[in-house]
CSV table of N, CA and C in Angstrom, one decimal:
chain,number,residue,atom,x,y,z
E,1,MET,N,0.8,-1.2,0.0
E,1,MET,CA,0.0,0.0,0.0
E,1,MET,C,0.9,1.2,0.0
E,2,GLY,N,0.4,2.4,0.4
E,2,GLY,CA,1.2,3.6,0.4
E,2,GLY,C,1.6,3.9,-1.1
E,3,TRP,N,2.5,4.8,-1.2
E,3,TRP,CA,2.9,5.1,-2.6
E,3,TRP,C,4.3,5.8,-2.5
E,4,ARG,N,5.0,5.8,-3.7
E,4,ARG,CA,6.3,6.4,-3.8
E,4,ARG,C,6.2,7.5,-4.8
E,5,ASN,N,7.0,8.5,-4.6
E,5,ASN,CA,7.1,9.5,-5.6
E,5,ASN,C,8.2,9.1,-6.6
E,6,ASN,N,8.5,10.0,-7.6
E,6,ASN,CA,9.5,9.6,-8.6
E,6,ASN,C,11.0,9.6,-8.0
E,7,LYS,N,11.2,10.0,-6.8
E,7,LYS,CA,12.5,10.0,-6.2
E,7,LYS,C,12.6,8.8,-5.3
E,8,GLY,N,11.6,7.9,-5.2
E,8,GLY,CA,11.6,6.7,-4.4
E,8,GLY,C,11.2,6.9,-3.0
E,9,ILE,N,10.8,8.1,-2.6
E,9,ILE,CA,10.4,8.4,-1.3
E,9,ILE,C,9.0,7.8,-1.0
E,10,ARG,N,8.8,7.0,0.1
E,10,ARG,CA,7.5,6.4,0.4
E,10,ARG,C,6.7,7.3,1.3
E,11,TYR,N,5.4,7.2,1.1
E,11,TYR,CA,4.5,8.0,2.0
E,11,TYR,C,3.4,7.0,2.6
E,12,PRO,N,3.0,7.4,3.8
E,12,PRO,CA,2.0,6.5,4.4
E,12,PRO,C,0.6,6.6,3.7
E,13,ASP,N,-0.2,5.6,4.0
E,13,ASP,CA,-1.6,5.6,3.4
E,13,ASP,C,-2.4,6.7,3.9
E,14,PHE,N,-2.4,7.0,5.2
E,14,PHE,CA,-3.2,8.1,5.8
E,14,PHE,C,-2.4,8.9,6.8
E,15,ILE,N,-2.6,10.2,6.8
E,15,ILE,CA,-2.1,11.0,7.9
E,15,ILE,C,-3.2,11.8,8.5
E,16,ILE,N,-3.5,11.6,9.7
E,16,ILE,CA,-4.6,12.3,10.4
E,16,ILE,C,-4.0,13.6,11.1
E,17,VAL,N,-4.6,14.7,10.8
E,17,VAL,CA,-4.1,16.0,11.4
E,17,VAL,C,-5.2,16.7,12.2
E,18,LYS,N,-4.7,17.6,13.0
E,18,LYS,CA,-5.6,18.6,13.6
E,18,LYS,C,-5.5,19.8,12.8
E,19,ALA,N,-6.6,20.1,12.1
E,19,ALA,CA,-6.6,21.2,11.1
E,19,ALA,C,-6.6,22.6,11.8
E,20,THR,N,-6.1,23.5,11.1
E,20,THR,CA,-6.1,24.9,11.5
E,20,THR,C,-6.6,25.8,10.3
E,21,LYS,N,-6.8,27.0,10.5
E,21,LYS,CA,-7.2,27.9,9.4
E,21,LYS,C,-6.1,28.0,8.4
E,22,ASN,N,-4.8,28.0,8.8
E,22,ASN,CA,-3.7,28.1,8.0
E,22,ASN,C,-3.1,26.6,7.7
E,23,LEU,N,-3.1,26.2,6.5
E,23,LEU,CA,-2.7,24.8,6.1
E,23,LEU,C,-1.3,24.5,6.6
E,24,THR,N,-0.4,25.4,6.7
E,24,THR,CA,0.9,25.1,7.2
E,24,THR,C,1.0,24.9,8.7
E,25,ASP,N,0.0,25.2,9.4
E,25,ASP,CA,0.0,25.0,10.9
E,25,ASP,C,-0.7,23.8,11.3
E,26,ASP,N,-1.2,22.9,10.4
E,26,ASP,CA,-1.8,21.7,10.8
E,26,ASP,C,-0.8,20.8,11.7
E,27,THR,N,-1.4,20.1,12.6
E,27,THR,CA,-0.5,19.3,13.5
E,27,THR,C,-0.8,17.8,13.2
E,28,ILE,N,0.2,17.0,12.9
E,28,ILE,CA,0.1,15.6,12.7
E,28,ILE,C,-0.2,14.9,14.0
E,29,LEU,N,-1.3,14.1,14.0
E,29,LEU,CA,-1.7,13.4,15.2
E,29,LEU,C,-1.4,11.9,15.1
E,30,LEU,N,-1.7,11.3,13.9
E,30,LEU,CA,-1.7,9.9,13.7
E,30,LEU,C,-1.3,9.5,12.2
E,31,ILE,N,-0.4,8.5,12.1
E,31,ILE,CA,0.0,8.0,10.8
E,31,ILE,C,-0.6,6.6,10.7
E,32,VAL,N,-1.2,6.3,9.6
E,32,VAL,CA,-1.8,5.0,9.4
E,32,VAL,C,-1.2,4.3,8.2
E,33,GLU,N,-0.8,3.1,8.3
E,33,GLU,CA,-0.2,2.3,7.2
E,33,GLU,C,-1.0,1.0,7.2
E,34,VAL,N,-1.5,0.6,6.0
E,34,VAL,CA,-2.2,-0.6,5.8
E,34,VAL,C,-1.4,-1.6,4.9
E,35,LYS,N,-1.3,-2.8,5.4
E,35,LYS,CA,-0.6,-3.8,4.7
E,35,LYS,C,-1.6,-4.9,4.3
E,36,LYS,N,-1.9,-5.1,3.1
E,36,LYS,CA,-2.9,-6.1,2.7
E,36,LYS,C,-2.4,-7.5,3.0
E,37,ASP,N,-1.2,-7.8,2.5
E,37,ASP,CA,-0.5,-9.1,2.9
E,37,ASP,C,0.8,-8.8,3.5
E,38,CYS,N,1.0,-9.2,4.7
E,38,CYS,CA,2.2,-8.8,5.5
E,38,CYS,C,3.0,-10.0,5.7
E,39,ASP,N,4.1,-10.1,4.8
E,39,ASP,CA,5.0,-11.3,4.9
E,39,ASP,C,6.0,-11.0,6.1
E,40,SER,N,6.3,-9.8,6.3
E,40,SER,CA,7.4,-9.5,7.3
E,40,SER,C,6.9,-8.4,8.3
E,41,LYS,N,6.6,-8.8,9.5
E,41,LYS,CA,6.2,-7.8,10.5
E,41,LYS,C,7.3,-6.8,10.8
E,42,ASP,N,8.5,-7.3,10.8
E,42,ASP,CA,9.7,-6.4,11.0
E,42,ASP,C,9.8,-5.4,9.9
E,43,ALA,N,9.6,-5.8,8.7
E,43,ALA,CA,9.7,-4.8,7.6
E,43,ALA,C,8.6,-3.8,7.7
E,44,ALA,N,7.4,-4.2,8.0
E,44,ALA,CA,6.2,-3.3,8.2
E,44,ALA,C,6.5,-2.3,9.3
E,45,ARG,N,7.1,-2.9,10.5
E,45,ARG,CA,7.4,-2.0,11.6
E,45,ARG,C,8.4,-1.0,11.2
E,46,LEU,N,9.4,-1.4,10.5
E,46,LEU,CA,10.5,-0.5,10.1
E,46,LEU,C,9.9,0.6,9.2
E,47,GLN,N,9.0,0.2,8.3
E,47,GLN,CA,8.4,1.2,7.4
E,47,GLN,C,7.6,2.2,8.2
E,48,MET,N,6.9,1.8,9.2
E,48,MET,CA,6.1,2.7,10.0
E,48,MET,C,7.0,3.6,10.8
E,49,TYR,N,8.1,3.0,11.3
E,49,TYR,CA,9.1,3.9,12.1
E,49,TYR,C,9.7,4.9,11.2
E,50,GLU,N,10.0,4.6,9.9
E,50,GLU,CA,10.5,5.6,8.9
E,50,GLU,C,9.5,6.7,8.8
E,51,TYR,N,8.2,6.4,8.7
E,51,TYR,CA,7.2,7.4,8.5
E,51,TYR,C,7.1,8.3,9.8
E,52,LEU,N,7.2,7.7,11.0
E,52,LEU,CA,7.2,8.5,12.2
E,52,LEU,C,8.4,9.4,12.2
E,53,GLY,N,9.6,8.9,11.8
E,53,GLY,CA,10.8,9.7,11.7
E,53,GLY,C,10.7,10.9,10.8
E,54,MET,N,10.0,10.6,9.6
E,54,MET,CA,9.8,11.7,8.7
E,54,MET,C,8.9,12.8,9.3
E,55,ALA,N,7.9,12.4,10.0
E,55,ALA,CA,7.0,13.3,10.6
E,55,ALA,C,7.6,14.0,11.8
E,56,ALA,N,8.6,13.4,12.4
E,56,ALA,CA,9.3,14.0,13.6
E,56,ALA,C,9.8,15.5,13.3
E,57,SER,N,10.2,15.7,12.1
E,57,SER,CA,10.7,17.1,11.8
E,57,SER,C,9.6,18.0,11.4
E,58,LYS,N,8.4,17.6,11.3
E,58,LYS,CA,7.2,18.4,11.0
E,58,LYS,C,6.5,18.9,12.2
E,59,ARG,N,5.5,19.7,12.0
E,59,ARG,CA,4.6,20.1,13.2
E,59,ARG,C,3.8,18.9,13.5
E,60,ARG,N,4.0,18.4,14.8
E,60,ARG,CA,3.3,17.2,15.2
E,60,ARG,C,3.0,17.2,16.7
E,61,ALA,N,2.1,16.2,17.0
E,61,ALA,CA,1.8,16.1,18.5
E,61,ALA,C,3.1,15.6,19.2
E,62,LYS,N,3.2,15.9,20.5
E,62,LYS,CA,4.4,15.6,21.2
E,62,LYS,C,4.6,14.1,21.2
E,63,ALA,N,3.5,13.3,21.4
E,63,ALA,CA,3.6,11.9,21.3
E,63,ALA,C,2.9,11.4,20.1
E,64,LEU,N,3.6,11.4,19.0
E,64,LEU,CA,3.0,11.1,17.7
E,64,LEU,C,2.6,9.6,17.7
E,65,GLN,N,1.4,9.3,17.2
E,65,GLN,CA,0.9,7.9,17.2
E,65,GLN,C,1.0,7.3,15.8
E,66,GLY,N,1.2,6.0,15.7
E,66,GLY,CA,1.1,5.3,14.4
E,66,GLY,C,0.2,4.1,14.6
E,67,LEU,N,-0.5,3.8,13.5
E,67,LEU,CA,-1.4,2.6,13.5
E,67,LEU,C,-1.0,1.8,12.3
E,68,LEU,N,-0.5,0.6,12.5
E,68,LEU,CA,-0.1,-0.3,11.5
E,68,LEU,C,-1.1,-1.5,11.4
E,69,ILE,N,-1.8,-1.5,10.3
E,69,ILE,CA,-2.8,-2.6,10.0
E,69,ILE,C,-2.2,-3.6,9.1
E,70,MET,N,-2.2,-4.8,9.6
E,70,MET,CA,-1.6,-5.9,8.8
E,70,MET,C,-2.6,-7.0,8.6
E,71,GLY,N,-3.4,-6.9,7.6
E,71,GLY,CA,-4.5,-7.9,7.4
E,71,GLY,C,-5.5,-7.8,8.6
E,72,ALA,N,-5.7,-8.9,9.3
E,72,ALA,CA,-6.7,-8.9,10.4
E,72,ALA,C,-6.1,-8.4,11.7
E,73,LYS,N,-4.8,-8.1,11.7
E,73,LYS,CA,-4.1,-7.7,13.0
E,73,LYS,C,-3.7,-6.3,12.8
E,74,SER,N,-3.6,-5.6,14.0
E,74,SER,CA,-3.1,-4.2,14.0
E,74,SER,C,-2.2,-4.0,15.2
E,75,GLU,N,-1.3,-3.0,15.1
E,75,GLU,CA,-0.5,-2.6,16.2
E,75,GLU,C,-0.5,-1.1,16.2
E,76,CYS,N,-0.4,-0.6,17.4
E,76,CYS,CA,-0.2,0.9,17.7
E,76,CYS,C,1.2,1.1,18.1
E,77,CYS,N,1.8,2.2,17.7
E,77,CYS,CA,3.1,2.6,18.1
E,77,CYS,C,3.1,4.1,18.3
E,78,HIS,N,4.2,4.5,18.9
E,78,HIS,CA,4.3,6.0,19.2
E,78,HIS,C,5.8,6.4,19.2
E,79,LEU,N,5.9,7.7,18.9
E,79,LEU,CA,7.3,8.3,18.9
E,79,LEU,C,7.2,9.4,19.9
E,80,ASP,N,7.7,9.2,21.0
E,80,ASP,CA,7.7,10.2,22.1
E,80,ASP,C,8.9,11.2,21.9
E,81,SER,N,8.7,12.4,22.0
E,81,SER,CA,9.8,13.4,21.8
E,81,SER,C,10.8,13.3,22.9
E,82,ARG,N,10.5,12.6,24.0
E,82,ARG,CA,11.5,12.5,25.1
E,82,ARG,C,12.3,11.2,25.0
E,83,ARG,N,11.8,10.3,24.2
E,83,ARG,CA,12.5,9.0,24.1
E,83,ARG,C,13.6,9.0,23.0
E,84,GLU,N,14.7,8.3,23.3
E,84,GLU,CA,15.7,8.2,22.2
E,84,GLU,C,15.2,7.4,21.1
E,85,SER,N,16.0,7.2,20.1
E,85,SER,CA,15.6,6.7,18.8
E,85,SER,C,14.7,5.4,18.9
E,86,GLY,N,15.2,4.4,19.5
E,86,GLY,CA,14.4,3.1,19.5
E,86,GLY,C,14.7,2.2,18.3
E,87,ILE,N,15.6,2.7,17.5
E,87,ILE,CA,16.0,1.9,16.3
E,87,ILE,C,17.5,2.0,16.2
E,88,HIS,N,18.2,0.8,15.9
E,88,HIS,CA,19.6,0.8,15.7
E,88,HIS,C,20.1,-0.3,14.8
E,89,GLN,N,21.3,-0.2,14.4
E,89,GLN,CA,21.9,-1.2,13.5
E,89,GLN,C,22.8,-2.1,14.3
E,90,GLU,N,22.7,-3.4,14.1
E,90,GLU,CA,23.6,-4.4,14.7
E,90,GLU,C,23.9,-5.5,13.8
E,91,LYS,N,25.2,-5.7,13.5
E,91,LYS,CA,25.6,-6.7,12.6
E,91,LYS,C,24.9,-6.7,11.2
E,92,GLY,N,24.7,-5.4,10.7
E,92,GLY,CA,24.1,-5.3,9.4
E,92,GLY,C,22.6,-5.4,9.4
E,93,LYS,N,21.9,-5.6,10.5
E,93,LYS,CA,20.5,-5.7,10.6
E,93,LYS,C,19.9,-4.5,11.4
E,94,THR,N,18.8,-4.1,10.9
E,94,THR,CA,18.1,-3.0,11.6
E,94,THR,C,17.2,-3.6,12.7
E,95,LEU,N,17.4,-3.1,14.0
E,95,LEU,CA,16.6,-3.6,15.1
E,95,LEU,C,15.8,-2.5,15.6
E,96,ILE,N,14.5,-2.8,15.9
E,96,ILE,CA,13.6,-1.9,16.4
E,96,ILE,C,13.2,-2.2,17.9
E,97,ASP,N,13.2,-1.3,18.8
E,97,ASP,CA,12.8,-1.5,20.1
E,97,ASP,C,11.4,-1.8,20.2
E,98,PRO,N,11.0,-3.1,20.6
E,98,PRO,CA,9.6,-3.5,20.6
E,98,PRO,C,8.7,-2.6,21.5
E,99,ARG,N,9.3,-1.8,22.4
E,99,ARG,CA,8.5,-0.9,23.3
E,99,ARG,C,7.8,0.2,22.5
E,100,LEU,N,8.3,0.4,21.3
E,100,LEU,CA,7.6,1.4,20.4
E,100,LEU,C,6.2,1.0,20.0
E,101,PHE,N,6.0,-0.4,19.9
E,101,PHE,CA,4.8,-0.9,19.5
E,101,PHE,C,4.1,-1.6,20.6
E,102,MET,N,2.8,-1.3,20.7
E,102,MET,CA,1.9,-1.8,21.8
E,102,MET,C,1.1,-2.9,21.3
């Protein structure tokens, strides 16, 4: 799901915002990614975390939420401005702190 632009940048399926009168002042509240067939939960989690990271530099809620829907299952995650990254590289593999996902 989602889509890529011509530079290969991926975008989430839905972004829920708190709207304001000025479009540039909208606040991102929730990012939703839908996976029809999810072969790899880790890959889907990494993609969601990338979306949260992209939104971190935008105007967003202090505790940005993510909803990852994988077929009949779903997971919620969050990116708290007070928490360190939660993602790191080890032996060439990307590891995600499972505490990001509830």
